[in-house]
Amino acid sequence: MELPKTYNPKETEERIYKLWEDSGYFNPDNLPEKHKTPFAIILPPPNVTAALHMGSALMLVIQDIMIRFERMRGKKTLWLPGTDHASIATEEKFLKDTKVSKRDYAGKRQEFIDLVTEFALKNQKTILKQMRAMGSSLDWSRLKFTLNPDSINAVHEAFIRMHDMGLIYMGSGKVVNWDPKGQTVVSDDEIEYEPGKTILYIFRYAKDFPIAISTTRPETKVGDTAVAVHPDDERYKKYVNKTFDVNFAGVNLSIKIVGDPFVDPSFGTGALGVTPAHSIIDSEIASRHNLPTRQVINEYARMSKEAGQLLADKKTTEAREILVDHLRKQGLIEKEEIIDQNIPRAQRSGGIIEPLPKRHQFFINVNKPIKERGNKTIRELLKEVVEDGKIKILPERFERIYLNWVDNLRDWSISRQMWYGIRPPVWYKPPVPVDSNIEYKVSKIKPAGEGWEQFNDTLDTWFSSGLWTFSTLGWPKQTSDLTTYHPTNVLETAYDIIFFWVARMILMSKVLIGDIPFKTVYLHGLVRDEKGRKISKSLGNNIDPLDMAEQYGTDAVRMAMIIGTSVGNDSKVSPEKFKAYKHFANKLWNIARFTLMSLPDEIDEKADLTEKDKNLLKQLAELSEDITRDMEEFRFYLAGEKIYHYIWHTFADRIIEESKNKLNDNDSEIKKSAQKTILRILTTSLKLLHPFMPFVTEEIYSKLPIKDKKLLMIEDWPA
RNA sequence: GGGCGGUUAGCUCAGUUGGUUAGAGCGUCUCGUUUACACCGAGAAGGCCGAGGGUUCGAAUCCUUCACCGCCCACCA
């Protein structure tokens, strides 16, 4: 058979992918009988915010390698695809791309949602196409989207069950992380801290006030209700539990002195003005001492009426200047010093976080013993599965990072004031009172009676993502998919979402079905450009994986992404690397050309092998074992490198070169042995390489003179 | 403040958990168009494995101190 001199990925890939898809083998139900032991990976659903980037390409490659490897090893492999509506991220992206403001849609919620949906679906279509182009052997018959009716039903079911368990509660004016720019609550994990400098003011509320306090946010001090000192601080002991009435910047404050061990006596004056409404720490001190709360900042980061005439309606930054000026004139400031302080910003919108009390927000209690789960709390459940080794995190160092996160975990705020997303199954009767709690009902359908309306807030997108390993398999129904594939085998994702997603999946799975969601977590690093910079649109250094695939072939892209990328470490990509593996695909192609040219149409299977040839096969068998071990232990980068090296520098450079004489040998024994050997080596090499470079290997395999051939994708892995 | 990772050839990175002369790709140099492949082949140069100290028969690998780069967490008001 004559092959062209050069491998042509473009001509091959689409055709081969269709061949695979038509075979039905992406769906585990269609795999041959012997594929019994289940092996499942649920694809981390890409956000429908934009087209695929390098990071998602890497994720697809690693997972496809695992899946193809296990499929060839005879496992009943399921790789389930999906996409994520990504509520907050998609809204932000839509607003940015279309350059509109959400205010333009005030009162037009549905219209806005429709536009975002349209935007999301367009991206989704592109993403699905790109996933195919990467060669991903995903079971498309099970494709899911987080806003499908089934997914929404699972979210509602989860909400209701967790509410029944007493895990979900409505906070009554708990202090939340408010993002004034994005106009929504965000969770602790959605905050990023930016290093900065600020002025620490040491001052007294009034001349006759006995204690000077220190603060970086004087404008919030009109909301103070206490001063906290360390209980053992000799300077202040005599004042503890006394209350002082002062007029501060025109506002009458009643300040109680409380002793709290949280206070560091060596910082500032060792006295902390407690602002229960505008600091999470202060609100915790306040709740320990039953202090009242005074909200003086509103949701637009402006001072409220309660802040007094001097400050009312001013932006917080203006209010600070006004107040400091006022204090200076009054001679109340004792000291000003510049200190380091980090500025908390909302990860998505960039808005500066303004802690404030907000009613009617739902939280997940992480410290409540769960009757149904052996009276363990969420934090205990999260901890024990990793400590007991039921879930293994790779690389191992992330286990400590994870456990550290659990140790610092506060209740998870799940309400968001976004529009594009899943609303909780919660009903209320408007109007909503600002200053008190409301009565609400939790139910999938509208409660009987007049006037019930569904809550306008939506749920944190990670709430629905947390259910992903089992909601995609049919939960809450006890489907056969659920019993067969859950817990899934591997969760493969980038390390930067270990808290957002990995931890939340463990949480949801342990709480709702009492089992772990996966056995192994494989975390890959971030993909950076050749200068080590994060790839982003604003830097203009985005390398589109599909462009690369177009230029160098998908197999080359896959190989380039995997080699040199060890678990958990960031990797760099550059066009040169893709080019190198394009050459490799071509090399393999020519090895196949040579082999096919040298072989007769029919190979004499019964021919005896010479000792030398037997040795070559033995060496390859050893390599196969070695590579198999690497694959089992998730060292794909090593396995890929080894097979690459073998094919090029052992098979091509040595074995084929040396065989040239043998294949022309007059002695038919030597000749037949060489023919048989070379074909076997090529076949085994193709199998070993197939998970990494599926297209070119499948294409070559289809041309080999082997009897009873199947598709390479389901051939037996070299044992 | 607490923790983690990195530092190996000009560049990008491996080095499978202590074992012969430290590897790959790209790049550089020399030679070669022999019908698998010039997207190739043959060969070469290039590394006190960040610095110091220690353990060991033996260290890039283990311990320790330090330096630089990067990251995560906490949020001292």
Coordinates of C-alpha atoms in Angstrom, one line a residue, chain A residues 250-630:
Chain A
G250 CA -22.6 64.5 65.4
V251 CA -23.7 61.0 66.1
N252 CA -24.6 59.7 69.5
L253 CA -22.8 56.5 70.2
S254 CA -23.1 54.2 73.2
I255 CA -19.8 52.5 73.5
K256 CA -19.4 49.5 75.8
I257 CA -15.9 48.3 76.7
V258 CA -15.6 44.6 76.3
G259 CA -12.7 42.2 77.0
D260 CA -12.0 39.8 74.2
P261 CA -8.9 37.6 73.8
F262 CA -8.9 38.2 70.1
V263 CA -7.5 41.6 70.6
D264 CA -3.7 42.0 70.3
P265 CA -2.6 44.3 73.1
S266 CA 0.6 45.2 71.2
F267 CA -1.1 46.5 68.0
G268 CA -1.9 50.2 68.0
T269 CA -3.2 51.2 71.4
G270 CA -4.3 47.6 72.1
A271 CA -7.9 48.8 71.8
L272 CA -10.2 48.0 68.9
G273 CA -13.3 50.0 68.0
V274 CA -15.9 47.4 67.2
T275 CA -18.0 48.1 64.2
P276 CA -20.3 45.1 64.1
A277 CA -22.0 46.0 60.8
H278 CA -18.9 46.5 58.6
S279 CA -16.4 43.9 59.6
I280 CA -16.8 40.2 59.8
I281 CA -14.3 40.0 62.6
D282 CA -16.1 42.7 64.5
S283 CA -19.5 41.1 63.9
E284 CA -18.0 38.0 65.5
I285 CA -16.8 39.9 68.5
A286 CA -20.2 41.6 68.7
S287 CA -22.1 38.3 68.7
R288 CA -19.8 37.0 71.5
H289 CA -20.8 40.0 73.6
N290 CA -24.3 40.6 72.5
L291 CA -23.6 44.0 71.1
P292 CA -26.1 45.9 68.9
T293 CA -25.4 46.6 65.2
R294 CA -25.5 49.9 63.5
Q295 CA -25.3 49.9 59.7
V296 CA -23.8 53.1 58.4
I297 CA -22.8 52.1 54.9
N298 CA -25.3 51.0 52.2
E299 CA -25.1 48.7 49.2
Y300 CA -23.7 51.4 47.0
A301 CA -20.7 51.9 49.3
R302 CA -22.2 55.2 50.4
M303 CA -22.8 56.4 54.0
S304 CA -26.4 56.0 55.2
K305 CA -28.5 58.4 57.2
E306 CA -27.5 56.6 60.4
A307 CA -23.9 57.9 59.7
G308 CA -25.1 61.4 60.7
Q309 CA -25.5 64.6 58.8
L310 CA -21.8 65.2 58.4
L311 CA -21.3 62.0 56.4
A312 CA -24.7 60.9 55.1
D313 CA -24.9 60.0 51.4
K314 CA -21.1 60.5 50.9
K315 CA -19.0 57.8 49.2
T316 CA -17.0 56.0 51.8
T317 CA -13.7 57.4 50.5
E318 CA -15.1 61.0 50.7
A319 CA -16.5 60.3 54.1
R320 CA -13.1 59.2 55.3
E321 CA -11.5 62.5 54.3
I322 CA -14.3 64.6 55.8
L323 CA -14.2 62.7 59.0
V324 CA -10.4 62.8 59.4
D325 CA -10.5 66.5 58.7
H326 CA -13.2 66.9 61.4
L327 CA -11.2 64.8 63.9
R328 CA -8.1 66.9 63.2
K329 CA -10.0 70.1 63.9
Q330 CA -11.3 68.6 67.1
G331 CA -7.8 67.6 68.1
L332 CA -8.9 64.0 68.6
I333 CA -6.2 62.3 66.5
E334 CA -3.2 61.2 68.5
K335 CA -1.2 59.6 65.8
E336 CA -1.2 58.7 62.1
E337 CA 1.1 56.0 60.6
I338 CA 1.4 54.3 57.3
I339 CA 1.0 50.6 57.4
D340 CA 0.7 47.7 55.0
Q341 CA -2.8 46.6 54.3
N342 CA -4.4 44.3 51.8
I343 CA -7.4 45.6 49.8
P344 CA -10.1 42.9 49.4
R345 CA -11.5 42.8 45.9
A346 CA -14.3 40.7 44.3
Q347 CA -12.5 38.3 42.1
R348 CA -14.9 38.7 39.2
S349 CA -15.9 42.4 39.1
G350 CA -12.8 43.9 40.9
G351 CA -15.1 45.9 43.2
I352 CA -13.7 46.6 46.7
I353 CA -15.5 44.4 49.2
E354 CA -17.7 46.2 51.7
P355 CA -18.7 44.0 54.5
L356 CA -22.3 44.8 55.6
P357 CA -25.2 43.1 57.2
K358 CA -27.7 41.7 54.8
R359 CA -31.0 39.9 55.4
H360 CA -32.7 37.1 53.6
Q361 CA -29.4 35.4 52.6
F362 CA -28.9 31.7 52.7
F363 CA -25.9 30.0 54.2
I364 CA -24.7 26.5 54.6
N365 CA -23.8 25.7 58.2
V366 CA -20.4 24.0 58.3
N367 CA -20.4 23.4 62.0
K368 CA -23.7 21.7 62.6
P369 CA -23.7 18.0 63.6
I370 CA -25.6 16.1 60.9
K371 CA -27.9 13.4 62.4
E372 CA -28.0 11.5 59.1
R373 CA -24.2 11.4 58.9
G374 CA -23.3 10.1 62.3
N375 CA -23.5 13.6 64.0
K376 CA -20.5 14.8 62.1
T377 CA -20.3 18.3 60.8
I378 CA -19.5 19.3 57.3
R379 CA -16.0 20.3 58.3
E380 CA -15.5 16.9 60.0
L381 CA -16.8 15.1 56.9
L382 CA -14.5 17.1 54.6
K383 CA -11.5 16.5 56.8
E384 CA -11.9 12.8 57.4
V385 CA -12.2 11.6 53.8
V386 CA -8.8 13.1 53.0
E387 CA -7.2 12.2 56.3
D388 CA -8.3 8.6 56.0
G389 CA -7.0 8.4 52.5
K390 CA -10.4 7.6 51.0
I391 CA -9.7 10.5 48.7
K392 CA -6.2 10.8 47.4
I393 CA -5.1 14.2 46.1
L394 CA -2.2 14.4 43.7
P395 CA 0.2 16.0 44.1
E396 CA 0.1 15.2 47.8
R397 CA 1.0 18.6 49.0
F398 CA -2.5 19.8 48.1
E399 CA -3.9 17.6 50.8
R400 CA -2.4 19.9 53.4
I401 CA -3.6 22.9 51.5
Y402 CA -7.1 21.4 51.4
L403 CA -7.1 20.6 55.1
N404 CA -5.8 24.0 56.0
W405 CA -8.8 25.5 54.1
V406 CA -11.2 23.3 55.9
D407 CA -9.7 24.5 59.2
N408 CA -10.5 28.1 58.3
L409 CA -13.8 27.4 56.8
R410 CA -16.8 29.6 57.7
D411 CA -20.4 29.1 56.8
W412 CA -20.8 29.2 53.0
S413 CA -22.9 32.0 51.7
I414 CA -24.9 30.7 48.7
S415 CA -27.2 33.5 47.8
R416 CA -26.2 35.7 44.9
Q417 CA -28.0 38.8 43.6
M418 CA -27.3 37.6 40.0
W419 CA -30.0 37.0 37.4
Y420 CA -28.5 34.3 35.2
G421 CA -28.6 31.3 37.3
I422 CA -30.7 28.9 39.4
R423 CA -33.1 30.4 41.8
P424 CA -33.5 28.5 45.1
P425 CA -36.8 26.6 45.6
V426 CA -37.9 29.2 48.1
W427 CA -41.1 31.2 48.2
Y428 CA -42.1 34.4 50.0
K429 CA -44.9 37.0 50.1
P430 CA -43.8 40.4 49.0
P431 CA -43.1 43.1 50.0
V432 CA -39.9 42.2 51.7
P433 CA -39.3 44.1 55.0
V434 CA -35.8 45.6 55.2
D435 CA -35.4 45.3 58.9
S436 CA -36.8 42.0 59.8
N437 CA -36.9 38.4 58.8
I438 CA -39.5 37.0 56.5
E439 CA -41.5 33.9 56.4
Y440 CA -40.6 31.7 53.6
K441 CA -41.5 28.2 52.3
V442 CA -39.1 25.7 50.7
S443 CA -40.7 23.8 47.9
K444 CA -40.2 22.9 44.3
I445 CA -43.6 24.1 43.4
K446 CA -45.5 27.3 44.3
P447 CA -47.2 26.8 47.7
A448 CA -51.0 26.9 47.9
G449 CA -52.6 30.2 48.7
E450 CA -52.4 33.7 47.4
G451 CA -49.4 35.9 46.9
W452 CA -46.4 33.5 46.9
E453 CA -43.5 34.4 44.7
Q454 CA -40.2 32.7 44.1
F455 CA -37.0 34.2 45.5
N456 CA -35.2 36.5 43.1
D457 CA -31.7 35.7 44.2
T458 CA -29.9 32.9 42.5
L459 CA -27.5 30.3 44.0
D460 CA -23.8 30.4 43.9
T461 CA -22.8 28.6 40.8
W462 CA -20.6 26.3 42.8
F463 CA -23.7 25.1 44.6
S464 CA -24.8 23.4 41.4
S465 CA -21.3 22.5 40.4
G466 CA -20.9 20.7 43.7
L467 CA -23.5 18.2 42.7
W468 CA -21.9 17.6 39.4
T469 CA -20.5 14.1 39.9
F470 CA -23.9 12.7 40.8
S471 CA -26.5 15.1 39.3
T472 CA -25.0 14.2 35.9
L473 CA -25.6 10.5 36.6
G474 CA -29.3 11.0 37.2
W475 CA -29.5 11.8 41.0
P476 CA -31.9 12.2 42.8
K477 CA -33.2 9.2 40.9
Q478 CA -31.4 6.0 41.7
T479 CA -30.4 5.3 38.1
S480 CA -28.2 2.5 37.0
D481 CA -25.6 5.0 35.9
L482 CA -25.5 6.3 39.5
T483 CA -25.0 2.9 41.0
T484 CA -22.5 1.9 38.3
Y485 CA -20.3 4.9 38.1
H486 CA -20.5 6.7 41.5
P487 CA -18.1 7.3 43.2
T488 CA -16.2 8.2 40.1
N489 CA -12.6 7.2 39.7
V490 CA -10.7 10.4 39.0
L491 CA -11.5 14.0 39.2
E492 CA -9.0 15.9 37.0
T493 CA -8.9 19.7 37.2
A494 CA -6.7 22.7 37.7
Y495 CA -5.4 23.3 41.2
D496 CA -6.8 26.8 41.3
I497 CA -10.3 25.6 41.8
I498 CA -9.6 23.1 44.6
F499 CA -11.6 25.1 47.1
F500 CA -14.3 26.4 44.8
W501 CA -15.1 23.1 43.3
V502 CA -13.2 20.0 44.5
A503 CA -14.0 20.7 48.2
R504 CA -17.6 21.6 47.4
M505 CA -18.1 18.4 45.5
I506 CA -16.8 16.4 48.4
L507 CA -19.1 18.4 50.7
M508 CA -22.3 17.9 48.6
S509 CA -21.6 14.2 47.9
K510 CA -20.9 13.4 51.6
V511 CA -23.9 15.3 52.8
L512 CA -26.4 14.2 50.2
I513 CA -25.5 10.6 49.4
G514 CA -23.1 9.8 52.2
D515 CA -20.3 8.8 49.9
I516 CA -17.2 10.3 48.3
P517 CA -17.6 11.8 44.8
F518 CA -14.3 10.4 43.5
K519 CA -11.3 8.4 44.7
T520 CA -8.4 10.3 43.2
V521 CA -8.0 14.0 42.6
Y522 CA -5.4 14.8 39.9
L523 CA -4.6 18.5 39.9
H524 CA -2.8 20.0 36.9
G525 CA -1.0 23.3 36.8
L526 CA -1.8 26.5 35.0
V527 CA -0.7 26.9 31.5
R528 CA 1.5 29.9 30.9
D529 CA 3.1 31.4 27.8
E530 CA 6.8 31.0 27.0
K531 CA 7.7 33.9 29.3
G532 CA 5.9 32.3 32.2
R533 CA 3.0 34.8 32.2
K534 CA -0.5 33.7 32.8
I535 CA -2.3 33.4 29.5
S536 CA -5.0 36.0 29.2
K537 CA -6.8 38.1 26.6
S538 CA -5.6 41.4 28.1
L539 CA -2.0 40.4 27.7
G540 CA -2.6 39.4 24.1
N541 CA -0.6 36.2 24.7
N542 CA -3.5 33.9 24.2
I543 CA -2.4 30.8 22.2
D544 CA -5.5 29.2 20.8
P545 CA -5.2 25.4 21.1
L546 CA -7.4 25.0 18.1
D547 CA -5.2 27.3 16.0
M548 CA -2.2 25.2 17.1
A549 CA -4.1 22.0 16.2
E550 CA -4.9 23.5 12.8
Q551 CA -1.3 24.3 12.2
Y552 CA 0.5 21.3 13.7
G553 CA -2.2 18.7 14.1
T554 CA -4.2 17.7 17.2
D555 CA -1.8 14.9 18.1
A556 CA 1.1 17.2 18.1
V557 CA -0.8 19.6 20.4
R558 CA -1.7 16.9 22.7
M559 CA 1.8 15.5 23.0
A560 CA 3.3 19.0 23.4
M561 CA 0.9 19.8 26.2
I562 CA 1.5 16.6 28.1
I563 CA 5.3 16.2 27.9
G564 CA 7.2 18.2 30.5
T565 CA 4.0 18.8 32.4
S566 CA 4.3 17.1 35.8
V567 CA 1.3 16.9 38.1
G568 CA 0.4 20.1 39.9
N569 CA 3.1 22.2 38.2
D570 CA 2.5 25.1 35.9
S571 CA 3.6 24.5 32.3
K572 CA 4.6 26.7 29.5
V573 CA 3.6 26.4 25.9
S574 CA 5.2 27.8 22.8
P575 CA 4.7 27.2 19.1
E576 CA 8.2 25.6 18.9
K577 CA 7.1 22.8 21.1
F578 CA 4.0 22.0 19.0
K579 CA 6.2 22.0 15.9
A580 CA 8.5 19.4 17.5
Y581 CA 5.7 16.9 18.0
K582 CA 4.3 17.6 14.6
H583 CA 7.7 16.2 13.3
F584 CA 7.2 13.2 15.6
A585 CA 3.8 12.5 14.0
N586 CA 5.4 12.6 10.7
K587 CA 8.3 10.4 11.8
L588 CA 5.8 7.8 13.0
W589 CA 4.0 8.1 9.7
N590 CA 7.2 7.3 7.8
I591 CA 8.0 4.4 10.0
A592 CA 4.7 3.0 9.0
R593 CA 5.4 3.7 5.4
F594 CA 8.6 1.9 5.6
T595 CA 7.0 -1.0 7.4
L596 CA 4.2 -1.3 4.9
M597 CA 6.6 -1.2 2.0
S598 CA 8.8 -3.9 3.4
L599 CA 6.1 -6.3 4.3
P600 CA 4.4 -8.7 2.0
D601 CA 0.6 -8.6 1.8
E602 CA 0.4 -11.5 4.2
I603 CA 2.7 -12.0 7.1
D604 CA 3.8 -15.5 7.9
E605 CA 2.5 -15.6 11.5
K606 CA 4.1 -19.0 12.1
A607 CA 7.6 -17.9 11.2
D608 CA 10.1 -18.6 14.0
L609 CA 11.8 -15.6 15.5
T610 CA 15.6 -15.3 15.7
E611 CA 17.1 -14.9 19.1
K612 CA 17.9 -11.3 18.3
D613 CA 14.4 -10.5 17.3
K614 CA 13.0 -12.3 20.4
N615 CA 15.3 -10.0 22.4
L616 CA 13.9 -6.9 20.7
L617 CA 10.4 -8.0 21.6
K618 CA 11.4 -8.7 25.1
Q619 CA 12.8 -5.2 25.5
L620 CA 9.6 -3.8 24.2
A621 CA 7.6 -5.9 26.6
E622 CA 9.7 -4.5 29.5
L623 CA 9.1 -1.0 28.2
S624 CA 5.4 -1.7 28.0
E625 CA 5.4 -2.7 31.6
D626 CA 7.3 0.3 32.6
I627 CA 5.0 2.6 30.7
T628 CA 1.9 0.9 32.2
R629 CA 3.2 1.5 35.7
D630 CA 3.7 5.2 34.8

